[in-house]
């Protein structure tokens, strides 16, 4: 029996809660390094196009599924069609796989915050600092464990609400601070080439990998194709508009990612001369680039400390949302008490995350499909499992329960302006697209095609 659900008070409550889960490391850490790596402007363009079409349709569908059934992912798929209940389970696997490596990066952020408040900011700006940190053993494990322990403690004590409140103050400050840093970077001599690289699409940089990466990023950043938005939808009141809520969450989420890119990519040009190796730095990009920016600013140590503190909070609200999801699924299914469940998820995440934490150091030689552990978990979730979840969601909605079931739900709160786009995306464009993406990413991972 599902307990009676409490609901978000209104639209603002819903949008802020969903945005709190959506905005996190995906926007600030992941988006800029992918944009730098996959062609700058052309990546940005593909990302935005995907977000307003496919992302819009997927998020609206998930929220509508949640609101219609009043259940979270596993129960919702079971209720709509028994044959598709595996989609709920598959989606539930995603947060469990993301949480461990998300916490590894959360640990990096925590470490940088502490470095800044202990006055070592000049050290952090030196070449090689980041690499010597992540290639160690004790240090990455230490910071990773700290981050996951903080997350587990908050979930265990049930004080998420307090953190959410705090993050509602932190988020606007983060946006303001990012704006200031972005303006500073863009005015630094040498940044012009970076601004052009980021904002002007150059189609010679386009490849199918641009689309694969942009699509994975979209799922990740908007917290879709993993059941989370279904859960949020289940708490949404019937009179709140799904359509305009989705627009607002998207603007929030994409806006912050855009700003992070504007802060980091021109900085690669202004401070590292646009070195192609830096552009392809991958997960370390933010940690290599931003300390150089802060080091050159007056009061940079304080700004850096504040910045990493705010990113820490954005990461924490997301990791809490990830862990909460895993804990509540296990609790529901296994009927364990909350304490035991939190402990099991904490230890499980520590163990699964360990290879990712050590993947740049002692375990560097170990490659899964040619990838480091962290990249591998990132790839499996974003480029394989999430597209599969999205594909079957589209098939179920488009052909089994039919789009009307959901458009009726969406229309409960008024006219659905983009209804045609929604139906065409879910039934035709998204499934074809997803199949192409899935095949390309899997073939490329096995080295069968080079893209
Ligand atoms: N969307 C979050 C981010 O961008 C990551 C996340 C995924 C958080 C799933 C919660 C659930 O960082």
Short mmCIF file of C-alpha atoms and ligand atoms in Angstrom, two decimals:
data_model
loop_
_atom_site.label_atom_id
_atom_site.label_comp_id
_atom_site.label_asym_id
_atom_site.label_seq_id
_atom_site.Cartn_x
_atom_site.Cartn_y
_atom_site.Cartn_z
CA UNK A 1 0.00 0.00 0.00
CA UNK A 2 1.32 3.36 -1.01
CA UNK A 3 1.19 5.92 1.78
CA UNK A 4 -0.85 9.02 1.12
CA UNK A 5 1.50 11.43 -0.50
CA UNK A 6 2.10 14.92 0.69
CA UNK A 7 2.37 17.40 -2.16
CA UNK A 8 4.45 20.38 -3.05
CA UNK A 9 2.61 23.50 -2.03
CA UNK A 10 2.52 25.11 -5.44
CA UNK A 11 4.31 25.54 -8.69
CA UNK A 12 7.25 27.39 -7.19
CA UNK A 13 7.74 24.67 -4.60
CA UNK A 14 7.71 22.02 -7.29
CA UNK A 15 10.04 23.87 -9.65
CA UNK A 16 12.54 24.67 -6.91
CA UNK A 17 12.60 21.11 -5.61
CA UNK A 18 13.04 19.63 -9.07
CA UNK A 19 15.66 22.23 -9.94
CA UNK A 20 17.49 21.44 -6.70
CA UNK A 21 17.87 17.87 -7.87
CA UNK A 22 18.65 18.86 -11.45
CA UNK A 23 21.25 21.53 -10.76
CA UNK A 24 24.46 19.99 -9.55
CA UNK A 25 27.83 18.81 -10.69
CA UNK A 26 26.28 17.93 -14.02
CA UNK A 27 25.90 21.62 -14.82
CA UNK A 28 29.05 23.01 -13.31
CA UNK A 29 31.58 20.22 -13.66
CA UNK A 30 30.34 17.95 -16.44
CA UNK A 31 28.79 20.29 -19.00
CA UNK A 32 31.88 22.53 -19.48
CA UNK A 33 34.32 19.66 -19.98
CA UNK A 34 32.07 17.95 -22.50
CA UNK A 35 31.49 21.22 -24.35
CA UNK A 36 35.25 21.85 -24.41
CA UNK A 37 35.93 18.33 -25.64
CA UNK A 38 33.16 17.98 -28.22
CA UNK A 39 33.53 21.09 -30.33
CA UNK A 40 32.44 24.06 -28.21
CA UNK A 41 29.72 26.00 -30.03
CA UNK A 42 28.45 23.03 -31.96
CA UNK A 43 28.02 21.04 -28.74
CA UNK A 44 26.18 23.95 -27.13
CA UNK A 45 23.86 24.22 -30.13
CA UNK A 46 23.09 20.49 -30.24
CA UNK A 47 22.53 20.48 -26.49
CA UNK A 48 20.04 23.34 -26.56
CA UNK A 49 18.18 21.87 -29.53
CA UNK A 50 17.90 18.53 -27.74
CA UNK A 51 16.83 20.14 -24.48
CA UNK A 52 13.93 22.09 -25.94
CA UNK A 53 12.59 19.19 -28.00
CA UNK A 54 13.50 15.80 -26.69
CA UNK A 55 14.36 16.88 -23.15
CA UNK A 56 11.12 18.78 -22.91
CA UNK A 57 9.05 15.79 -24.05
CA UNK A 58 10.84 13.31 -21.80
CA UNK A 59 10.61 15.43 -18.69
CA UNK A 60 6.95 16.25 -19.29
CA UNK A 61 6.23 12.55 -19.86
CA UNK A 62 7.99 11.47 -16.67
CA UNK A 63 6.33 14.09 -14.51
CA UNK A 64 2.95 13.20 -16.00
CA UNK A 65 3.56 9.48 -15.38
CA UNK A 66 4.36 10.25 -11.75
CA UNK A 67 1.40 12.52 -11.24
CA UNK A 68 -1.02 10.21 -12.97
CA UNK A 69 -0.04 7.10 -11.04
CA UNK A 70 0.91 8.81 -7.77
CA UNK A 71 3.80 6.34 -7.55
CA UNK A 72 7.54 6.39 -7.99
CA UNK A 73 9.23 4.76 -10.98
CA UNK A 74 9.01 1.03 -10.25
CA UNK A 75 5.39 1.14 -9.07
CA UNK A 76 4.43 3.58 -11.81
CA UNK A 77 5.62 1.40 -14.69
CA UNK A 78 4.05 -1.67 -13.07
CA UNK A 79 0.74 0.12 -12.78
CA UNK A 80 0.73 1.46 -16.34
CA UNK A 81 1.78 -1.79 -17.97
CA UNK A 82 3.15 -4.90 -16.28
CA UNK A 83 5.34 -5.77 -19.26
CA UNK A 84 7.20 -2.51 -18.89
CA UNK A 85 7.95 -2.84 -15.20
CA UNK A 86 11.57 -3.72 -16.06
CA UNK A 87 11.96 -0.09 -17.24
CA UNK A 88 11.26 1.07 -13.69
CA UNK A 89 13.90 -1.31 -12.33
CA UNK A 90 16.43 -0.33 -14.98
CA UNK A 91 15.83 3.33 -14.21
CA UNK A 92 16.27 2.65 -10.53
CA UNK A 93 19.68 1.17 -11.22
CA UNK A 94 20.95 4.49 -12.58
CA UNK A 95 21.05 6.51 -9.33
CA UNK A 96 22.70 3.53 -7.62
CA UNK A 97 25.47 3.57 -10.23
CA UNK A 98 25.81 7.34 -10.43
CA UNK A 99 25.93 8.04 -6.69
CA UNK A 100 29.35 6.42 -6.08
CA UNK A 101 31.27 8.26 -8.77
CA UNK A 102 29.25 11.44 -8.20
CA UNK A 103 30.62 11.35 -4.67
CA UNK A 104 34.17 10.95 -5.96
CA UNK A 105 33.79 14.28 -7.76
CA UNK A 106 31.95 15.69 -4.73
CA UNK A 107 35.06 14.72 -2.78
CA UNK A 108 37.28 16.65 -5.21
CA UNK A 109 35.08 19.71 -4.66
CA UNK A 110 35.25 19.30 -0.88
CA UNK A 111 39.03 19.02 -1.05
CA UNK A 112 39.30 22.21 -3.12
CA UNK A 113 37.08 24.10 -0.71
CA UNK A 114 39.30 23.06 2.18
CA UNK A 115 42.45 23.96 0.23
CA UNK A 116 41.03 27.44 -0.33
CA UNK A 117 40.07 28.05 3.27
CA UNK A 118 43.42 26.83 4.50
CA UNK A 119 45.21 29.35 2.32
CA UNK A 120 46.77 27.05 -0.26
CA UNK A 121 45.02 28.61 -3.22
CA UNK A 122 48.28 29.56 -4.98
CA UNK A 123 49.42 25.94 -4.78
CA UNK A 124 46.16 24.76 -6.36
CA UNK A 125 46.78 27.03 -9.35
CA UNK A 126 50.11 25.38 -10.18
CA UNK A 127 50.38 23.04 -13.14
CA UNK A 128 50.29 19.45 -12.05
CA UNK A 129 48.55 20.12 -8.71
CA UNK A 130 45.32 18.44 -9.69
CA UNK A 131 47.09 15.48 -11.24
CA UNK A 132 49.25 14.88 -8.25
CA UNK A 133 46.09 14.94 -6.13
CA UNK A 134 44.03 12.46 -8.13
CA UNK A 135 46.94 10.17 -8.83
CA UNK A 136 47.43 9.63 -5.10
CA UNK A 137 45.82 6.90 -3.04
CA UNK A 138 44.91 8.08 0.43
CA UNK A 139 43.81 11.59 -0.48
CA UNK A 140 41.16 10.80 -3.15
CA UNK A 141 39.77 8.01 -0.94
CA UNK A 142 39.68 10.31 2.07
CA UNK A 143 37.74 13.12 0.34
CA UNK A 144 35.42 10.70 -1.40
CA UNK A 145 34.58 9.03 1.91
CA UNK A 146 33.99 12.39 3.58
CA UNK A 147 31.55 13.46 0.89
CA UNK A 148 29.59 10.24 0.88
CA UNK A 149 29.55 10.15 4.68
CA UNK A 150 28.08 13.66 4.83
CA UNK A 151 25.43 12.65 2.28
CA UNK A 152 24.59 9.47 4.21
CA UNK A 153 24.40 11.31 7.50
CA UNK A 154 21.96 13.86 6.12
CA UNK A 155 19.78 11.16 4.60
CA UNK A 156 19.92 9.10 7.80
CA UNK A 157 19.06 11.99 10.07
CA UNK A 158 16.33 13.06 7.68
CA UNK A 159 17.49 16.68 7.64
CA UNK A 160 17.23 17.08 3.86
CA UNK A 161 14.65 19.79 4.31
CA UNK A 162 17.15 21.98 6.16
CA UNK A 163 19.74 21.48 3.45
CA UNK A 164 17.18 22.28 0.77
CA UNK A 165 16.30 25.52 2.53
CA UNK A 166 19.95 26.40 2.77
CA UNK A 167 20.48 25.62 -0.88
CA UNK A 168 17.65 27.94 -1.87
CA UNK A 169 19.78 30.74 -0.49
CA UNK A 170 23.00 29.33 -1.89
CA UNK A 171 21.74 28.78 -5.43
CA UNK A 172 21.08 32.45 -6.27
CA UNK A 173 24.47 33.35 -4.76
CA UNK A 174 26.09 30.68 -6.92
CA UNK A 175 24.45 32.15 -10.02
CA UNK A 176 25.58 35.66 -9.13
CA UNK A 177 29.11 34.58 -8.34
CA UNK A 178 29.34 32.56 -11.57
CA UNK A 179 28.21 35.65 -13.46
CA UNK A 180 30.93 37.75 -11.86
CA UNK A 181 33.60 35.14 -12.58
CA UNK A 182 32.35 34.65 -16.15
CA UNK A 183 32.50 38.39 -16.84
CA UNK A 184 35.98 38.60 -15.32
CA UNK A 185 37.20 35.67 -17.44
CA UNK A 186 35.65 37.03 -20.62
CA UNK A 187 37.40 40.37 -20.10
CA UNK A 188 40.80 38.74 -19.58
CA UNK A 189 43.11 39.17 -22.60
CA UNK A 190 43.11 36.07 -24.73
CA UNK A 191 39.58 35.02 -23.75
CA UNK A 192 38.12 36.17 -27.09
CA UNK A 193 39.15 33.02 -28.92
CA UNK A 194 37.56 30.96 -26.17
CA UNK A 195 34.31 32.89 -26.30
CA UNK A 196 34.21 32.31 -30.04
CA UNK A 197 35.00 28.62 -29.59
CA UNK A 198 32.17 28.26 -27.08
CA UNK A 199 29.53 30.38 -28.78
CA UNK A 200 30.17 30.06 -32.52
CA UNK A 201 29.22 26.66 -33.88
CA UNK A 202 31.97 25.29 -36.08
CA UNK A 203 30.47 22.36 -37.93
CA UNK A 204 33.84 20.90 -38.76
CA UNK A 205 33.88 19.84 -35.10
CA UNK A 206 30.60 18.01 -35.45
CA UNK A 207 30.47 14.23 -35.21
CA UNK A 208 27.92 11.72 -34.05
CA UNK A 209 29.84 11.69 -30.77
CA UNK A 210 28.76 15.31 -30.26
CA UNK A 211 25.17 14.12 -30.27
CA UNK A 212 25.88 11.06 -28.12
CA UNK A 213 27.63 13.22 -25.53
CA UNK A 214 25.01 15.98 -25.62
CA UNK A 215 22.19 13.50 -25.20
CA UNK A 216 23.85 11.73 -22.26
CA UNK A 217 24.52 15.08 -20.68
CA UNK A 218 20.91 16.10 -21.12
CA UNK A 219 19.63 13.02 -19.26
CA UNK A 220 22.19 13.45 -16.54
CA UNK A 221 21.75 17.15 -16.03
CA UNK A 222 17.97 17.17 -16.09
CA UNK A 223 17.77 14.06 -13.91
CA UNK A 224 15.64 12.28 -16.52
CA UNK A 225 15.60 8.65 -17.73
CA UNK A 226 16.26 7.41 -14.21
CA UNK A 227 12.86 7.62 -12.61
CA UNK A 228 13.62 10.63 -10.47
CA UNK A 229 11.24 13.03 -12.21
CA UNK A 230 8.51 10.38 -11.94
CA UNK A 231 8.90 10.51 -8.17
CA UNK A 232 8.82 14.31 -8.18
CA UNK A 233 5.73 14.22 -10.38
CA UNK A 234 3.98 11.90 -7.95
CA UNK A 235 4.08 14.70 -5.39
CA UNK A 236 2.79 17.37 -7.77
CA UNK A 237 -0.67 18.86 -7.40
CA UNK A 238 -3.13 18.43 -10.26
CA UNK A 239 -3.70 22.14 -10.77
CA UNK A 240 -0.03 22.97 -11.25
CA UNK A 241 0.98 23.23 -14.90
CA UNK A 242 3.40 20.50 -15.96
CA UNK A 243 4.22 22.27 -19.21
CA UNK A 244 5.33 25.55 -17.74
CA UNK A 245 7.09 23.84 -14.82
CA UNK A 246 9.20 21.89 -17.31
CA UNK A 247 10.08 25.09 -19.16
CA UNK A 248 11.19 26.72 -15.95
CA UNK A 249 13.27 23.77 -14.76
CA UNK A 250 14.93 23.64 -18.18
CA UNK A 251 15.73 27.33 -18.20
CA UNK A 252 17.23 27.05 -14.74
CA UNK A 253 19.22 23.96 -15.53
CA UNK A 254 20.48 24.99 -18.95
CA UNK A 255 21.15 28.56 -17.82
CA UNK A 256 23.49 27.42 -15.07
CA UNK A 257 25.28 24.97 -17.36
CA UNK A 258 25.69 27.70 -19.96
CA UNK A 259 27.15 30.05 -17.40
CA UNK A 260 29.57 27.42 -16.13
CA UNK A 261 30.78 26.90 -19.70
CA UNK A 262 31.22 30.64 -20.12
CA UNK A 263 33.31 30.71 -17.00
CA UNK A 264 35.51 27.72 -17.78
CA UNK A 265 36.00 27.47 -21.56
CA UNK A 266 37.23 31.03 -22.26
CA UNK A 267 39.49 30.58 -19.22
CA UNK A 268 41.20 27.66 -20.96
CA UNK A 269 42.13 30.12 -23.71
CA UNK A 270 42.99 33.07 -21.47
CA UNK A 271 45.09 31.07 -19.01
CA UNK A 272 46.35 28.04 -20.95
CA UNK A 273 46.46 29.50 -24.46
CA UNK A 274 43.64 27.26 -25.72
CA UNK A 275 45.93 24.26 -25.54
CA UNK A 276 44.05 21.35 -27.18
CA UNK A 277 45.25 19.04 -24.41
CA UNK A 278 43.52 21.29 -21.87
CA UNK A 279 40.34 21.37 -23.93
CA UNK A 280 40.31 17.59 -23.82
CA UNK A 281 41.21 17.45 -20.12
CA UNK A 282 37.94 15.64 -19.33
CA UNK A 283 36.68 15.36 -15.74
CA UNK A 284 39.57 17.43 -14.36
CA UNK A 285 38.92 20.53 -16.46
CA UNK A 286 37.15 22.65 -13.85
CA UNK A 287 39.71 21.79 -11.18
CA UNK A 288 42.65 22.64 -13.42
CA UNK A 289 41.26 25.81 -14.94
CA UNK A 290 39.38 27.69 -12.23
CA UNK A 291 42.24 27.87 -9.67
CA UNK A 292 44.27 29.72 -12.28
CA UNK A 293 41.42 32.20 -12.70
CA UNK A 294 41.05 32.72 -8.95
CA UNK A 295 44.80 33.07 -8.57
CA UNK A 296 44.83 35.99 -10.99
CA UNK A 297 41.93 37.82 -9.30
CA UNK A 298 42.25 40.28 -6.46
CA UNK A 299 40.70 38.52 -3.49
CA UNK A 300 40.75 35.32 -5.52
CA UNK A 301 41.37 33.09 -2.51
CA UNK A 302 38.13 34.24 -0.91
CA UNK A 303 36.19 34.08 -4.15
CA UNK A 304 37.57 30.60 -4.78
CA UNK A 305 36.61 29.42 -1.31
CA UNK A 306 33.10 30.80 -1.71
CA UNK A 307 32.78 29.28 -5.17
CA UNK A 308 33.79 25.79 -4.08
CA UNK A 309 31.51 26.05 -1.05
CA UNK A 310 28.54 26.87 -3.28
CA UNK A 311 29.39 24.08 -5.71
CA UNK A 312 29.70 21.77 -2.73
CA UNK A 313 26.11 22.61 -1.77
CA UNK A 314 24.82 22.14 -5.30
CA UNK A 315 26.56 18.76 -5.37
CA UNK A 316 25.21 17.82 -1.97
CA UNK A 317 21.56 18.49 -2.82
CA UNK A 318 21.99 16.25 -5.86
CA UNK A 319 23.82 13.47 -4.03
CA UNK A 320 21.15 13.56 -1.34
CA UNK A 321 18.47 13.22 -4.00
CA UNK A 322 20.38 10.28 -5.52
CA UNK A 323 20.88 8.51 -2.20
CA UNK A 324 17.32 9.17 -1.05
CA UNK A 325 16.09 7.47 -4.23
CA UNK A 326 18.25 4.40 -3.72
CA UNK A 327 17.37 4.16 -0.02
CA UNK A 328 13.64 4.46 -0.55
CA UNK A 329 13.61 1.85 -3.33
CA UNK A 330 15.49 -0.65 -1.17
CA UNK A 331 13.31 0.14 1.82
CA UNK A 332 10.16 -0.39 -0.21
CA UNK A 333 11.34 -3.60 -1.80
CA UNK A 334 13.22 -5.25 1.05
CA UNK A 335 11.29 -3.81 3.98
CA UNK A 336 14.50 -2.99 5.83
CA UNK A 337 14.50 -0.20 8.36
CA UNK A 338 15.90 3.14 7.38
CA UNK A 339 19.07 2.90 9.45
CA UNK A 340 20.12 -0.42 8.02
CA UNK A 341 19.24 0.70 4.50
CA UNK A 342 21.31 3.87 4.82
CA UNK A 343 24.24 1.88 6.16
CA UNK A 344 24.05 -0.65 3.33
CA UNK A 345 23.80 2.08 0.68
CA UNK A 346 26.67 3.96 2.30
CA UNK A 347 28.96 0.92 2.37
CA UNK A 348 27.85 -0.26 -1.06
CA UNK A 349 28.54 3.17 -2.57
CA UNK A 350 31.94 3.29 -0.88
CA UNK A 351 32.87 -0.05 -2.42
CA UNK A 352 31.52 0.72 -5.88
CA UNK A 353 33.10 4.18 -5.83
CA UNK A 354 36.52 3.01 -4.73
CA UNK A 355 37.77 1.99 -8.19
CA UNK A 356 36.59 5.37 -9.54
CA UNK A 357 38.42 7.22 -6.77
CA UNK A 358 41.61 5.31 -7.53
CA UNK A 359 41.23 5.17 -11.30
CA UNK A 360 43.70 7.99 -11.91
CA UNK A 361 46.25 6.66 -9.44
CA UNK A 362 47.07 3.09 -8.45
CA UNK A 363 44.38 1.63 -10.69
CA UNK A 364 45.31 3.68 -13.71
CA UNK A 365 46.35 0.58 -15.62
CA UNK A 366 42.91 -0.96 -15.25
CA UNK A 367 40.75 -0.05 -18.19
CA UNK A 368 37.17 -1.10 -18.83
CA UNK A 369 36.37 -0.89 -22.54
CA UNK A 370 39.40 1.37 -22.82
CA UNK A 371 38.06 3.75 -20.18
CA UNK A 372 39.12 4.70 -16.69
CA UNK A 373 36.70 3.45 -14.02
CA UNK A 374 35.03 6.80 -13.47
CA UNK A 375 34.56 7.35 -17.19
CA UNK A 376 33.27 3.81 -17.51
CA UNK A 377 30.52 4.24 -14.91
CA UNK A 378 29.68 7.57 -16.46
CA UNK A 379 29.47 5.98 -19.90
CA UNK A 380 27.41 2.96 -18.86
CA UNK A 381 24.80 5.10 -17.14
CA UNK A 382 24.57 8.10 -19.48
CA UNK A 383 25.23 6.54 -22.84
CA UNK A 384 23.76 3.06 -22.39
CA UNK A 385 21.25 2.56 -19.55
CA UNK A 386 19.58 5.97 -19.72
CA UNK A 387 19.00 5.83 -23.50
CA UNK A 388 17.50 2.34 -23.01
CA UNK A 389 15.20 3.61 -20.26
CA UNK A 390 14.24 6.59 -22.42
CA UNK A 391 13.63 4.35 -25.45
CA UNK A 392 11.26 2.00 -23.63
CA UNK A 393 9.52 4.90 -21.93
CA UNK A 394 8.83 6.36 -25.38
CA UNK A 395 7.65 3.01 -26.74
CA UNK A 396 5.33 2.44 -23.82
CA UNK A 397 3.90 5.94 -23.88
CA UNK A 398 3.80 6.21 -27.66
CA UNK A 399 2.33 2.82 -28.54
CA UNK A 400 1.04 0.98 -25.49
CA UNK A 401 -0.66 3.35 -23.10
CA UNK A 402 -0.78 5.99 -25.90
CA UNK A 403 0.28 9.62 -25.61
CA UNK A 404 -3.32 10.64 -24.90
CA UNK A 405 -3.14 9.11 -21.43
CA UNK A 406 -0.40 11.58 -20.57
CA UNK A 407 -1.59 14.57 -22.59
CA UNK A 408 -4.92 14.29 -20.75
CA UNK A 409 -3.01 14.39 -17.49
CA UNK A 410 -1.00 17.41 -18.64
CA UNK A 411 -4.18 19.16 -19.79
CA UNK A 412 -5.73 18.87 -16.34
CA UNK A 413 -4.08 22.16 -15.56
CA UNK A 414 -4.93 23.94 -18.82
CA UNK A 415 -4.08 24.13 -22.48
CA UNK A 416 -1.04 22.06 -23.59
CA UNK A 417 0.68 24.36 -26.07
CA UNK A 418 3.36 21.98 -27.29
CA UNK A 419 1.12 18.93 -27.45
CA UNK A 420 1.90 18.18 -31.12
CA UNK A 421 5.63 18.42 -30.51
CA UNK A 422 5.23 16.16 -27.49
CA UNK A 423 3.41 13.45 -29.42
CA UNK A 424 5.68 13.55 -32.47
CA UNK A 425 8.80 13.46 -30.29
CA UNK A 426 7.62 10.57 -28.13
CA UNK A 427 6.24 8.44 -30.94
CA UNK A 428 8.63 9.00 -33.82
CA UNK A 429 11.67 11.20 -33.45
CA UNK A 430 12.93 10.21 -30.02
CA UNK A 431 12.79 6.43 -30.54
CA UNK A 432 14.63 6.56 -33.88
CA UNK A 433 17.13 8.92 -32.46
CA UNK A 434 17.67 6.80 -29.37
CA UNK A 435 18.29 3.66 -31.38
CA UNK A 436 20.91 5.44 -33.51
CA UNK A 437 22.57 6.88 -30.42
CA UNK A 438 22.62 3.59 -28.58
CA UNK A 439 24.12 1.71 -31.49
CA UNK A 440 26.77 4.38 -32.07
CA UNK A 441 27.84 4.64 -28.46
CA UNK A 442 28.05 0.88 -27.98
CA UNK A 443 29.94 0.32 -31.23
CA UNK A 444 32.36 3.08 -30.40
CA UNK A 445 32.95 1.71 -26.91
CA UNK A 446 33.91 -1.63 -28.36
CA UNK A 447 36.14 0.13 -30.82
CA UNK A 448 34.15 -1.23 -33.76
CA UNK A 449 33.60 2.19 -35.24
CA UNK A 450 35.70 5.24 -34.74
CA UNK A 451 33.58 8.33 -34.22
N1 LIG B 1 21.13 16.31 -12.34
C1 LIG B 1 22.17 16.26 -11.37
C2 LIG B 1 23.34 17.11 -11.80
O1 LIG B 1 23.29 17.75 -12.81
C3 LIG B 1 22.64 14.88 -11.12
C4 LIG B 1 21.56 14.06 -10.56
C5 LIG B 1 21.08 13.04 -11.28
C6 LIG B 1 21.01 14.38 -9.37
C7 LIG B 1 20.06 12.31 -10.78
C8 LIG B 1 19.99 13.65 -8.87
C9 LIG B 1 19.51 12.64 -9.58
O2 LIG B 1 24.33 17.15 -11.14
#
